[in-house]
mmCIF file of C-alpha atoms and ligand atoms in Angstrom:
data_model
loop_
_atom_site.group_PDB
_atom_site.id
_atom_site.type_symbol
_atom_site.label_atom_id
_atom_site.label_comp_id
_atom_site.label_asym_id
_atom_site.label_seq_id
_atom_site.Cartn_x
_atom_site.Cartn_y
_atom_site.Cartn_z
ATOM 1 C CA UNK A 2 109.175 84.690 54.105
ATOM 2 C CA UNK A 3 109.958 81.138 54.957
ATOM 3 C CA UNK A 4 109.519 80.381 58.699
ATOM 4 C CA UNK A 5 112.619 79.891 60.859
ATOM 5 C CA UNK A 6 113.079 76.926 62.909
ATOM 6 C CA UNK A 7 115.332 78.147 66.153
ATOM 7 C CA UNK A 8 118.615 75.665 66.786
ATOM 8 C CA UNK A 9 121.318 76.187 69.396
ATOM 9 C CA UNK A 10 124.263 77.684 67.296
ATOM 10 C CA UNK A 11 126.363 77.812 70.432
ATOM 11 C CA UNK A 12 126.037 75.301 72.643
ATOM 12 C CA UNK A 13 127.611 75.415 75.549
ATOM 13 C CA UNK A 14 127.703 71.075 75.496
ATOM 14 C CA UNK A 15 126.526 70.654 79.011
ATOM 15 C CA UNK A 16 125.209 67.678 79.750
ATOM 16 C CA UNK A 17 123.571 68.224 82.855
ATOM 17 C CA UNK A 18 121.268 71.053 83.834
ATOM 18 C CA UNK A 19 122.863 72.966 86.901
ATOM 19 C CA UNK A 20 120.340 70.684 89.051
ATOM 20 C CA UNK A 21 121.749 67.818 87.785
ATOM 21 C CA UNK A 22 118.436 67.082 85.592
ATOM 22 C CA UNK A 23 118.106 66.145 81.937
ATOM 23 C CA UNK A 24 118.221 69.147 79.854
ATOM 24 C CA UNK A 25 115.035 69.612 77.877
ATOM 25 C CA UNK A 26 116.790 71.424 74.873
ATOM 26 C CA UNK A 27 120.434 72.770 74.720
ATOM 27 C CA UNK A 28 122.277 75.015 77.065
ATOM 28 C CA UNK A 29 123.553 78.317 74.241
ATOM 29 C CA UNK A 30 122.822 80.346 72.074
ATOM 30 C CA UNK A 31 120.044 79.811 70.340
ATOM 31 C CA UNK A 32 119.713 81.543 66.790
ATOM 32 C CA UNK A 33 115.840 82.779 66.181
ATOM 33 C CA UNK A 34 115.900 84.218 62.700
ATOM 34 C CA UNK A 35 115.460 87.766 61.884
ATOM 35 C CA UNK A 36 119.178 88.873 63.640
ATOM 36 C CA UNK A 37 117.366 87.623 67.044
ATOM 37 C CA UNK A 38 119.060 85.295 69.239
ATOM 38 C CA UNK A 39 118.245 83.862 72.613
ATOM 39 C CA UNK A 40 120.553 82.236 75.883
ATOM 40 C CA UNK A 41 118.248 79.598 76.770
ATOM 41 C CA UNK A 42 119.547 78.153 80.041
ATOM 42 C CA UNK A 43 117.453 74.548 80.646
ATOM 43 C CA UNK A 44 115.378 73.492 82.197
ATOM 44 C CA UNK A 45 114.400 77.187 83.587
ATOM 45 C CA UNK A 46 114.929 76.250 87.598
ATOM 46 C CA UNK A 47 116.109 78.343 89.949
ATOM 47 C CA UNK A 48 118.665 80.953 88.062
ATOM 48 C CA UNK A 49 118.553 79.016 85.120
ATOM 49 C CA UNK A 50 116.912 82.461 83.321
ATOM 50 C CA UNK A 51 117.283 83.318 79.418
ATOM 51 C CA UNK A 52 118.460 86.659 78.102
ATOM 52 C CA UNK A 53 117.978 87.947 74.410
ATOM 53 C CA UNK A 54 119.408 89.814 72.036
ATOM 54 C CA UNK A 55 118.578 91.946 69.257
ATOM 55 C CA UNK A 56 120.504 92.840 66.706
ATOM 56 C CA UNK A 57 120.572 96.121 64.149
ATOM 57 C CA UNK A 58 122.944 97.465 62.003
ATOM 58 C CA UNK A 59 125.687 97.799 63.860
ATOM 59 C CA UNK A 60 124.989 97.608 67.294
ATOM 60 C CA UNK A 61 123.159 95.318 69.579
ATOM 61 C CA UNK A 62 120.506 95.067 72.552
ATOM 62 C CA UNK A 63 120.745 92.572 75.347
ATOM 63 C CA UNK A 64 118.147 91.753 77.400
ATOM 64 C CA UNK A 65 118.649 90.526 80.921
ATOM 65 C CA UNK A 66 122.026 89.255 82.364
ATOM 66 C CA UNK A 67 122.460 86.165 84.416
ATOM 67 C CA UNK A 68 122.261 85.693 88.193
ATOM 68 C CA UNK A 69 126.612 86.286 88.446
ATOM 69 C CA UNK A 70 129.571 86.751 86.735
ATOM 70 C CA UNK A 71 130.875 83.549 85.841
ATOM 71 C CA UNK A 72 127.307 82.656 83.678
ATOM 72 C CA UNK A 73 127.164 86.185 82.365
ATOM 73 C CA UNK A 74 130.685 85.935 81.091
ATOM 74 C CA UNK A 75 130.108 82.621 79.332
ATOM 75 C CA UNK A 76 127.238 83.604 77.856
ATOM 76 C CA UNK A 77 129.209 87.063 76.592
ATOM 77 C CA UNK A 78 131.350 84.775 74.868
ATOM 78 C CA UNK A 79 128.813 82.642 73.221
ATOM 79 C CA UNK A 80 127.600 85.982 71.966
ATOM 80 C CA UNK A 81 131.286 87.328 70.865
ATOM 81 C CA UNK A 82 131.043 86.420 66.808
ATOM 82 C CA UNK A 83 127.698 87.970 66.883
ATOM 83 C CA UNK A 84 128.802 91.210 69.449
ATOM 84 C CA UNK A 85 132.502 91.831 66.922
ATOM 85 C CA UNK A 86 130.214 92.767 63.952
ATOM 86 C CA UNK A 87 127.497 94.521 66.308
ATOM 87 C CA UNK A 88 128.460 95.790 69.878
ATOM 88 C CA UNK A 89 126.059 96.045 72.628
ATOM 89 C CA UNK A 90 125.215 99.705 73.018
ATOM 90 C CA UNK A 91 122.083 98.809 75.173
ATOM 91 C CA UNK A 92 120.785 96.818 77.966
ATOM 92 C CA UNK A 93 117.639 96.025 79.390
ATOM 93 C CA UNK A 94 116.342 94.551 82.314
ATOM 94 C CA UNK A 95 112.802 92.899 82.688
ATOM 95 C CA UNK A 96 112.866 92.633 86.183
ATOM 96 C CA UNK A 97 114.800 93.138 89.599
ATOM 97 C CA UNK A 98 115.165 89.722 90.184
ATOM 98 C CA UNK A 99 118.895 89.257 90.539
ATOM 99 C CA UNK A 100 119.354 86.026 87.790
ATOM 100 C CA UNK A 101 118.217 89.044 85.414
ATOM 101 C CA UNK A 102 120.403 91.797 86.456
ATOM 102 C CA UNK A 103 123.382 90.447 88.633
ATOM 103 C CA UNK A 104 125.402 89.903 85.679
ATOM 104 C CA UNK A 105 125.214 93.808 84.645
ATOM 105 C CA UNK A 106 128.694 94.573 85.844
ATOM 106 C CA UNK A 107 130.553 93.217 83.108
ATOM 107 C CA UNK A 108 128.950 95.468 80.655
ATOM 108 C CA UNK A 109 127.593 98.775 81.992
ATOM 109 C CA UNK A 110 130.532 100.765 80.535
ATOM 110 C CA UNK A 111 129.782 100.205 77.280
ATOM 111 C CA UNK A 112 125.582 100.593 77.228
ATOM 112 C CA UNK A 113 123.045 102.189 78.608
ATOM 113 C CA UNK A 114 121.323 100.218 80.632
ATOM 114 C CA UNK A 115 117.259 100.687 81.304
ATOM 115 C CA UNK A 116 114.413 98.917 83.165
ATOM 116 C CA UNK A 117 111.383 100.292 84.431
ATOM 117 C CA UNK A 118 111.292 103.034 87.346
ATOM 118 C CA UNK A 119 109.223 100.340 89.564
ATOM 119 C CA UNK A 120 111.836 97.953 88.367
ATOM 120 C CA UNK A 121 114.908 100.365 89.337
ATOM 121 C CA UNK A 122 113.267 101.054 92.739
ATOM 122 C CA UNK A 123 113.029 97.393 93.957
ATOM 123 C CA UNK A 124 116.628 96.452 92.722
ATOM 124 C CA UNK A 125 118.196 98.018 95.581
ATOM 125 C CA UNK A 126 116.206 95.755 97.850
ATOM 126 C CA UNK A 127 117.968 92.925 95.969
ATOM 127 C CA UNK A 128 121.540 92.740 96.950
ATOM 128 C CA UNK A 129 124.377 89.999 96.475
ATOM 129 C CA UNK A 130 125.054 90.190 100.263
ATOM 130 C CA UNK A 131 121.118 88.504 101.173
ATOM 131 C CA UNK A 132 122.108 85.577 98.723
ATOM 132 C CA UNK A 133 125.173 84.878 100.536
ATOM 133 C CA UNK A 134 123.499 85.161 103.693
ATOM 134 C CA UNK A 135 120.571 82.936 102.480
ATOM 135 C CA UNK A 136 123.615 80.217 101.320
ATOM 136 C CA UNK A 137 125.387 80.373 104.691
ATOM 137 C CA UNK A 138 122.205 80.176 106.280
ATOM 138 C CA UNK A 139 121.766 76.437 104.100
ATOM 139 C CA UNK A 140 125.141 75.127 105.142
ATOM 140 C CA UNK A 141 123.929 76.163 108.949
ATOM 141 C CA UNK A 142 120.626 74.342 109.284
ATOM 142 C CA UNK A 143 122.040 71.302 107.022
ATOM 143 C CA UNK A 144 124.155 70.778 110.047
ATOM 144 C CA UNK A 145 121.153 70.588 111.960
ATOM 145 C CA UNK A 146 120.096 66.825 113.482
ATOM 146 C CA UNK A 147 116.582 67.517 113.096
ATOM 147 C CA UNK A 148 115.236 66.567 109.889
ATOM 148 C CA UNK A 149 113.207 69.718 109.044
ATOM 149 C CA UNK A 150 115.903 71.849 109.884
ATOM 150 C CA UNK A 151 117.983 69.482 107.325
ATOM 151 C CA UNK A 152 115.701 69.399 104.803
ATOM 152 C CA UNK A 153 115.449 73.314 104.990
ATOM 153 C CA UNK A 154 118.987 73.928 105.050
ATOM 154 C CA UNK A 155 119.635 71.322 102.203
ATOM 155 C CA UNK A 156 117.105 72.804 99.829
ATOM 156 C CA UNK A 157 118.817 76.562 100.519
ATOM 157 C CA UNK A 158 122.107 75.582 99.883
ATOM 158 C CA UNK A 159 121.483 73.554 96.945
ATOM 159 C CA UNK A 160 119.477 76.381 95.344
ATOM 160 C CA UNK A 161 122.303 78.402 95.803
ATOM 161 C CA UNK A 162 124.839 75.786 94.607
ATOM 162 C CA UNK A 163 125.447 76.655 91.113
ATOM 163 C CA UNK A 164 126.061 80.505 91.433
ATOM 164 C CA UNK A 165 129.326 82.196 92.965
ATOM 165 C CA UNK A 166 127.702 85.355 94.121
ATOM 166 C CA UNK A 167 130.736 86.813 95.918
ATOM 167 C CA UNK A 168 132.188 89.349 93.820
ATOM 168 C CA UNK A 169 128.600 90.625 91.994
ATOM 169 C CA UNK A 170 128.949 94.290 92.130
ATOM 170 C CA UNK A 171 125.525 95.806 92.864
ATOM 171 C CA UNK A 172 124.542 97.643 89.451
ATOM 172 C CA UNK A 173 121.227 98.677 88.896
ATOM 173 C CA UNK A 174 120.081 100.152 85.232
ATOM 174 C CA UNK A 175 120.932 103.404 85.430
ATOM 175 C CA UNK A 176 118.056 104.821 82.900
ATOM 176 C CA UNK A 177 114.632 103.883 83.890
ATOM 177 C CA UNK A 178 110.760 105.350 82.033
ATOM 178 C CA UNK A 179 107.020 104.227 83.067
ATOM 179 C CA UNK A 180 104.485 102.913 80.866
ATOM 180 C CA UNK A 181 105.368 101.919 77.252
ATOM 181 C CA UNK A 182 108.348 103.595 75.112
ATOM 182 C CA UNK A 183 109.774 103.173 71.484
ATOM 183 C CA UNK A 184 113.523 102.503 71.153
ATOM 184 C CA UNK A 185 116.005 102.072 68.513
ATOM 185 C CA UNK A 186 118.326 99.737 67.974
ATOM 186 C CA UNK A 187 120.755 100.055 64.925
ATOM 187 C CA UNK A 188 117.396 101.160 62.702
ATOM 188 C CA UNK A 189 115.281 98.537 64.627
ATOM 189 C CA UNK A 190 112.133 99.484 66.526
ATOM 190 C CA UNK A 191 111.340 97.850 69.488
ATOM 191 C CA UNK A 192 108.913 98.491 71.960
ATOM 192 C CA UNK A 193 109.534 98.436 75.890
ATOM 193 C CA UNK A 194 105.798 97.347 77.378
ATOM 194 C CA UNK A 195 105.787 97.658 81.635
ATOM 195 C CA UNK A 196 103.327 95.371 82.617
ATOM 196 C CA UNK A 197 104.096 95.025 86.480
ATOM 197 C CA UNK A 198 103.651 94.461 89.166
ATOM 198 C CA UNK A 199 102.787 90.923 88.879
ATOM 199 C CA UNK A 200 105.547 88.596 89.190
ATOM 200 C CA UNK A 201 107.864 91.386 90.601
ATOM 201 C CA UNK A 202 107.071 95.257 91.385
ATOM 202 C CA UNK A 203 108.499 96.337 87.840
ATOM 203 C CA UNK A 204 108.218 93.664 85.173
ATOM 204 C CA UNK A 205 108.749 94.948 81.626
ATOM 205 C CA UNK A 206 108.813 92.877 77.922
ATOM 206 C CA UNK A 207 110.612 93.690 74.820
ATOM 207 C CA UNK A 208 108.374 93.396 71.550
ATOM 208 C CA UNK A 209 110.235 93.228 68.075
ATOM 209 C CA UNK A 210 107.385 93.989 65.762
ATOM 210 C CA UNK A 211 108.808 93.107 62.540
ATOM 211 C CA UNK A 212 109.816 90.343 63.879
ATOM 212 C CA UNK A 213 106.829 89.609 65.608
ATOM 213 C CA UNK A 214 108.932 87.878 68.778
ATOM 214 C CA UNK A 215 108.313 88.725 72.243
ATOM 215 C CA UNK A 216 110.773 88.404 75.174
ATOM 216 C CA UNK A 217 108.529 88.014 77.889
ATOM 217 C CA UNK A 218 111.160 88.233 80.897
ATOM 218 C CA UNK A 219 109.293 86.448 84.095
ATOM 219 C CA UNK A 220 105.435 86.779 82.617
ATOM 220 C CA UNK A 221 106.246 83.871 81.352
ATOM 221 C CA UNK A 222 107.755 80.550 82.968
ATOM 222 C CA UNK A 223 107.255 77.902 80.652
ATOM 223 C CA UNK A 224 107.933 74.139 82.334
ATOM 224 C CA UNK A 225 108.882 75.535 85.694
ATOM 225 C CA UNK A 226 106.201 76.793 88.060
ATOM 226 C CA UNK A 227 105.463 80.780 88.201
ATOM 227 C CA UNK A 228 106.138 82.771 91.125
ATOM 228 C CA UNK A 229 104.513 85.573 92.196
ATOM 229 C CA UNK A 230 106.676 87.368 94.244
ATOM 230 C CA UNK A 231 104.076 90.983 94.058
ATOM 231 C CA UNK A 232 100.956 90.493 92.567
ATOM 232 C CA UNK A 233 97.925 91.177 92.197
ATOM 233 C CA UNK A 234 97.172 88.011 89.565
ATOM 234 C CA UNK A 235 94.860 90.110 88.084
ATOM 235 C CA UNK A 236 98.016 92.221 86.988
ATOM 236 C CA UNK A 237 99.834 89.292 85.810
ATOM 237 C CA UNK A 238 96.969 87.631 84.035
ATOM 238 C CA UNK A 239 96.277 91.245 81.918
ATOM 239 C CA UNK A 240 100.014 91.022 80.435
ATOM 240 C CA UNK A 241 99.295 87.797 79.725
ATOM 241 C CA UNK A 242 95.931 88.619 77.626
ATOM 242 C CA UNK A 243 98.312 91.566 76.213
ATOM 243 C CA UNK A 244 100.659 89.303 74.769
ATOM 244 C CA UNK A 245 97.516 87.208 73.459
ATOM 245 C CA UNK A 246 96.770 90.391 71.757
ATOM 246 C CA UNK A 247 100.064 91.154 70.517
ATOM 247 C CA UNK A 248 100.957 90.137 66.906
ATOM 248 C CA UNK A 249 103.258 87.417 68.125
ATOM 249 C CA UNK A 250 104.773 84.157 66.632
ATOM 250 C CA UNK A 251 107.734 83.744 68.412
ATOM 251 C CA UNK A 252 108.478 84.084 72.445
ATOM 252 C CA UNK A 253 111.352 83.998 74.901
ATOM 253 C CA UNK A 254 110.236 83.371 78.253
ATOM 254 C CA UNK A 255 112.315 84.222 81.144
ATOM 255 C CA UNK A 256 112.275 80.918 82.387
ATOM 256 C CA UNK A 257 111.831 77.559 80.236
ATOM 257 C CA UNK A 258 112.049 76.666 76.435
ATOM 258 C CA UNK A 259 110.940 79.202 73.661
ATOM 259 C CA UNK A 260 107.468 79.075 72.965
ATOM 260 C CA UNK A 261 104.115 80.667 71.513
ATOM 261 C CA UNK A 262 100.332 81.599 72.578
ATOM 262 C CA UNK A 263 99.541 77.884 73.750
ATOM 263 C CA UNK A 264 102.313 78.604 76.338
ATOM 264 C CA UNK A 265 100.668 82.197 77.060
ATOM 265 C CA UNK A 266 97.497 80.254 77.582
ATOM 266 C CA UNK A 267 98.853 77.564 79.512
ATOM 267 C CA UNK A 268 100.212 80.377 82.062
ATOM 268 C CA UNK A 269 97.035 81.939 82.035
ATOM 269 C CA UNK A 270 95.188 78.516 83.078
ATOM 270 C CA UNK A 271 97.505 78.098 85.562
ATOM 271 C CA UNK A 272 96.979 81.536 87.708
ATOM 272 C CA UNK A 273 93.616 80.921 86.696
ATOM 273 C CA UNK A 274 93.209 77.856 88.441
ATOM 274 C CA UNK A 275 95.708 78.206 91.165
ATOM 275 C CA UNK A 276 93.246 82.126 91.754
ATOM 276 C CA UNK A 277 90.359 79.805 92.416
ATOM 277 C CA UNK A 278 91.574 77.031 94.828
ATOM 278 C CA UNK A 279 93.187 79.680 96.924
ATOM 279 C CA UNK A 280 90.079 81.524 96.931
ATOM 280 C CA UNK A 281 88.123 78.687 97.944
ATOM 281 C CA UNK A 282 90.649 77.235 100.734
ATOM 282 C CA UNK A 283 90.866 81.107 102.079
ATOM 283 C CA UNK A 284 87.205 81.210 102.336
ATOM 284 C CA UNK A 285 87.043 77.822 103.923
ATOM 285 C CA UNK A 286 89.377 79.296 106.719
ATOM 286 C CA UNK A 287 92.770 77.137 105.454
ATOM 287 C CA UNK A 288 95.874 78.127 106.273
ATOM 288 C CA UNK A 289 98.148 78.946 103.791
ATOM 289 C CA UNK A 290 100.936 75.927 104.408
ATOM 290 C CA UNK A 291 97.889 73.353 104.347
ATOM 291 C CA UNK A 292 96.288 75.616 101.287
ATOM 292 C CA UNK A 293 99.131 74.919 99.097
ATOM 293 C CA UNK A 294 99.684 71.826 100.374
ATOM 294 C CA UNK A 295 96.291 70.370 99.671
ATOM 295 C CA UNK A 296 96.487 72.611 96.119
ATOM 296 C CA UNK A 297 99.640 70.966 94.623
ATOM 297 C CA UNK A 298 98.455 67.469 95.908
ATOM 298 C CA UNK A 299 94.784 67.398 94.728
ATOM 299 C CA UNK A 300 93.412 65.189 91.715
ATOM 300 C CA UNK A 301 92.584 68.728 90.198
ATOM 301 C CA UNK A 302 96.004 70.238 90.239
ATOM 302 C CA UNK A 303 97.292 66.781 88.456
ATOM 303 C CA UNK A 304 94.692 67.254 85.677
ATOM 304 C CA UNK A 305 96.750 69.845 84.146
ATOM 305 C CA UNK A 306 99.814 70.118 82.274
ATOM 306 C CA UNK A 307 101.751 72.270 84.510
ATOM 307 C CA UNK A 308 101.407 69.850 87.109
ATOM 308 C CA UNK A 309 104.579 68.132 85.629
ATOM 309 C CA UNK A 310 106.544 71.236 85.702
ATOM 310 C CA UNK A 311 109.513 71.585 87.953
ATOM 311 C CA UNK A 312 109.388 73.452 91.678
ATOM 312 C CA UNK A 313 105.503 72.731 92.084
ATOM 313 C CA UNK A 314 106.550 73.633 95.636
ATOM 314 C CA UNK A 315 106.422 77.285 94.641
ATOM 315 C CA UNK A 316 102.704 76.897 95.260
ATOM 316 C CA UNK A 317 103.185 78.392 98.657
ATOM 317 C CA UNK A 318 104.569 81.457 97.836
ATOM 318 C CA UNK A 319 101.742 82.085 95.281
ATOM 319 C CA UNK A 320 99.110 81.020 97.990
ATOM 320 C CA UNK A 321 100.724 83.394 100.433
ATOM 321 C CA UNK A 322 100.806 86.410 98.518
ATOM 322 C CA UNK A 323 96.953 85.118 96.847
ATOM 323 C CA UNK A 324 96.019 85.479 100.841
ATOM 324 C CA UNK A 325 97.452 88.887 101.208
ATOM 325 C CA UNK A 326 95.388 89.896 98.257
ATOM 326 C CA UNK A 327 92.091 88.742 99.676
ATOM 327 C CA UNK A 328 92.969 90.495 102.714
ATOM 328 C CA UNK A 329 93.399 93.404 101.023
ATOM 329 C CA UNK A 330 97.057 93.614 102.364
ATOM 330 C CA UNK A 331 100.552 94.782 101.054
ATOM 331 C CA UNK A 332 102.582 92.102 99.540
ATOM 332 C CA UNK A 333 105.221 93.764 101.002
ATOM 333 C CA UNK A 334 107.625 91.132 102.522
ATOM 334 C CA UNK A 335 110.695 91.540 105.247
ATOM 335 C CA UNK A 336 113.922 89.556 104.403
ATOM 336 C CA UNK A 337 112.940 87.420 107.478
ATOM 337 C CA UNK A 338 109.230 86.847 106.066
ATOM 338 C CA UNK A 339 110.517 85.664 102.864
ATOM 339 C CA UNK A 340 112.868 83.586 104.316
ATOM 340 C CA UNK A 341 109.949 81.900 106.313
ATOM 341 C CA UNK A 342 107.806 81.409 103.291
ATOM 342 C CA UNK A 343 111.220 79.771 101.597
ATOM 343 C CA UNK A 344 111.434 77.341 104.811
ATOM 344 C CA UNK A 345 107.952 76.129 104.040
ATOM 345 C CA UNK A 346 108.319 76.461 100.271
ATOM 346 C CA UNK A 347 111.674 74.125 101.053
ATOM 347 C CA UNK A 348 109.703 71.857 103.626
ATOM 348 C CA UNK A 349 106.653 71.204 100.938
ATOM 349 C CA UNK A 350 109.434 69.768 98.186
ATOM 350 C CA UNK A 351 110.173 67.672 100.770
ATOM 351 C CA UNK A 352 106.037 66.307 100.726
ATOM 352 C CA UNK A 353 106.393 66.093 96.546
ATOM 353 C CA UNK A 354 108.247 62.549 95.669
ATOM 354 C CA UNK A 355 107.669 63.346 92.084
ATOM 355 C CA UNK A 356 109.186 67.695 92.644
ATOM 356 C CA UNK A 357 111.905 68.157 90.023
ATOM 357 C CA UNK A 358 114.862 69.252 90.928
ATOM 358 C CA UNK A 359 115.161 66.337 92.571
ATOM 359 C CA UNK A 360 118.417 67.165 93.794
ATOM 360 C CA UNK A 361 116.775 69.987 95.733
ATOM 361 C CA UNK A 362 115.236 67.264 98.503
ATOM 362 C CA UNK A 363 117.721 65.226 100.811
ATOM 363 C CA UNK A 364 117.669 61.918 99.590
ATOM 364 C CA UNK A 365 117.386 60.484 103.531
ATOM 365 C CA UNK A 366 114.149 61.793 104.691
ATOM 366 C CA UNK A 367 114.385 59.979 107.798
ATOM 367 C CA UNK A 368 117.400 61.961 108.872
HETATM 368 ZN ZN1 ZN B 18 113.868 84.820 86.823
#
């Protein structure tokens, strides 16, 4: 069979990324071959997430919706020539992460919809509401005269600036298993693989054998920085040696362009690495704001490829929750705990000239 090259069949002509970058590769649909398609969503920042879907005879699987309405619904439409001759009768979700689930709403009457039970549990703890809250919060501080308060409150809001989460209804996926399962999609096989938790409590990825493509949901950032939002690494780094095992030529990460192993491997180098300074700075008695800060900045970090990939500042997050490893402790964060590690997350971008989005730091540091 000849190989298929990918190409946007649907693009949705945006110039811009929502950050106001330089897209890497076309907003769309992309076509894969095999009755596989992708949403790719550049350059893979914050919300900026890709679903999939797979198509049988007659009916079709999405997986992953976007992080509200008004991106699900274009994407639907992208997908509408495609969804006429094969309906979605099934959705999946990879993770609880709300830029892969917020945009379930629109379709849940139609499918079933299925994650994994870990997954299912933690989406209540993921509500529209803390979004709006975290926005409002933005606008508040960016009124603030003190710089790091306006720095803070700059790099909330503008995270936030693209979506219009009023009016996401909360809707979790209503079917949920453990482990690995088989399911069918109009005389398709596909297998549903739980591999969490690493980046969340309940990731999960979608393997198409005879297609041998992979959506990898979150396991995989590709050209934006992972985040580890549960851990342990060593978690995250097995699904990544899983997929090294799987026969794979193809893969949709949840974040970034499509790729294949080198971008496994390149993932794997970078929790690898990141495992190691941590390690060493923890040991050394660091604190975890001058950990990540000395991490992202050091001549070792910039050796690598990822170095150049967008929010580097996502380094503290993956520090802090490195930490609670070593301690032994529960990742386990309040709302107000992960809106502290945010504020420094927010006030290290501000310490990276080079941090992509740029639009994401104030432009007047002095302020
Ligand atoms: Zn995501």
């Amino acid at each position: 069979m000849a190989k298929h090259v990918p190409s946007c069949i649907a693009p949705t002509g945006a110039r811009k990324t929502r950050f106001r970058e330089e897209p890497a590769y076309a907003e769309g649909l992309w076509e894969l071959g095999n009755s596989l398609y992708a949403w790719m969503v550049p350059n893979g920042s914050w919300g900026e997430s890709n679903s999939g879907l797979i198509v049988g005879d007659g009916q079709s699987l999405l997986i992953d919706t976007l992080w509200d309405i008004n991106h699900t619904q274009a994407m639907l439409d992208g997908m509408e020539p495609i969804l006429r001759k094969a309906p979605l009768s099934m959705l999946v979700n990879t993770h609880a992460d709300g830029d892969h689930f917020w945009g379930n709403q629109l379709i849940e009457d139609h499918v079933v919809s299925i994650t994994s039970q870990a997954a299912r549990d933690e989406m209540d703890h993921h509500k529209p509401s803390s979004m709006i809250a975290f926005a409002n919060l933005g606008k508040y501080l960016r009124q603030m005269p003190l710089s790091r308060m306006h720095h803070v409150g700059h790099w909330f809001e503008t995270l936030c600036m693209p979506y219009e989460f009023r009016g996401v209804k909360h809707t979790p996926a209503r079917e949920t298993f453990s482990g690995t399962v088989w399911k069918d999609i109009g005389g398709r096989r596909l297998q549903l693989i739980e591999v969490g938790p690493a980046h969340t409590k309940g990731d999960l990825m979608v393997y198409v054998p005879d297609a041998k493509t992979l959506f990898a949901g979150d396991i995989l950032f590709i050209g934006s920085t992972p985040v580890m939002w549960a851990g342990p690494v060593e978690n995250w780094i097995r699904a990544l040696d899983l997929i090294l095992g799987l026969e794979v030529e193809m893969i949709v990460p949840g974040h970034g362009p499509l790729t294949d192993k080198d971008g496994v491997r390149m993932v794997k180098t970078y929790w690898e690495f990141v495992n190691g300074a941590a390690r060493k700075c923890f040991d050394s008695g660091t604190s975890v704001a001058k950990a990540a800060h000395e991490i992202v900045t050091s001549a070792a970090f910039a050796s690598y490829g990822f170095s150049n990939w967008d929010s580097p500042e996502r380094m503290m997050t993956n520090v802090h929750l490195l930490y609670c490893q070593f301690r032994g402790k529960n990742s386990r964060m309040s709302v107000p705990a992960k809106i502290n590690l945010m504020r420094k997350q927010a006030l290290l971008a501000h310490q990276l000239p080079n941090a992509r989005p740029a639009v994401m730091r104030t432009r007047d540091a002095s302020l």
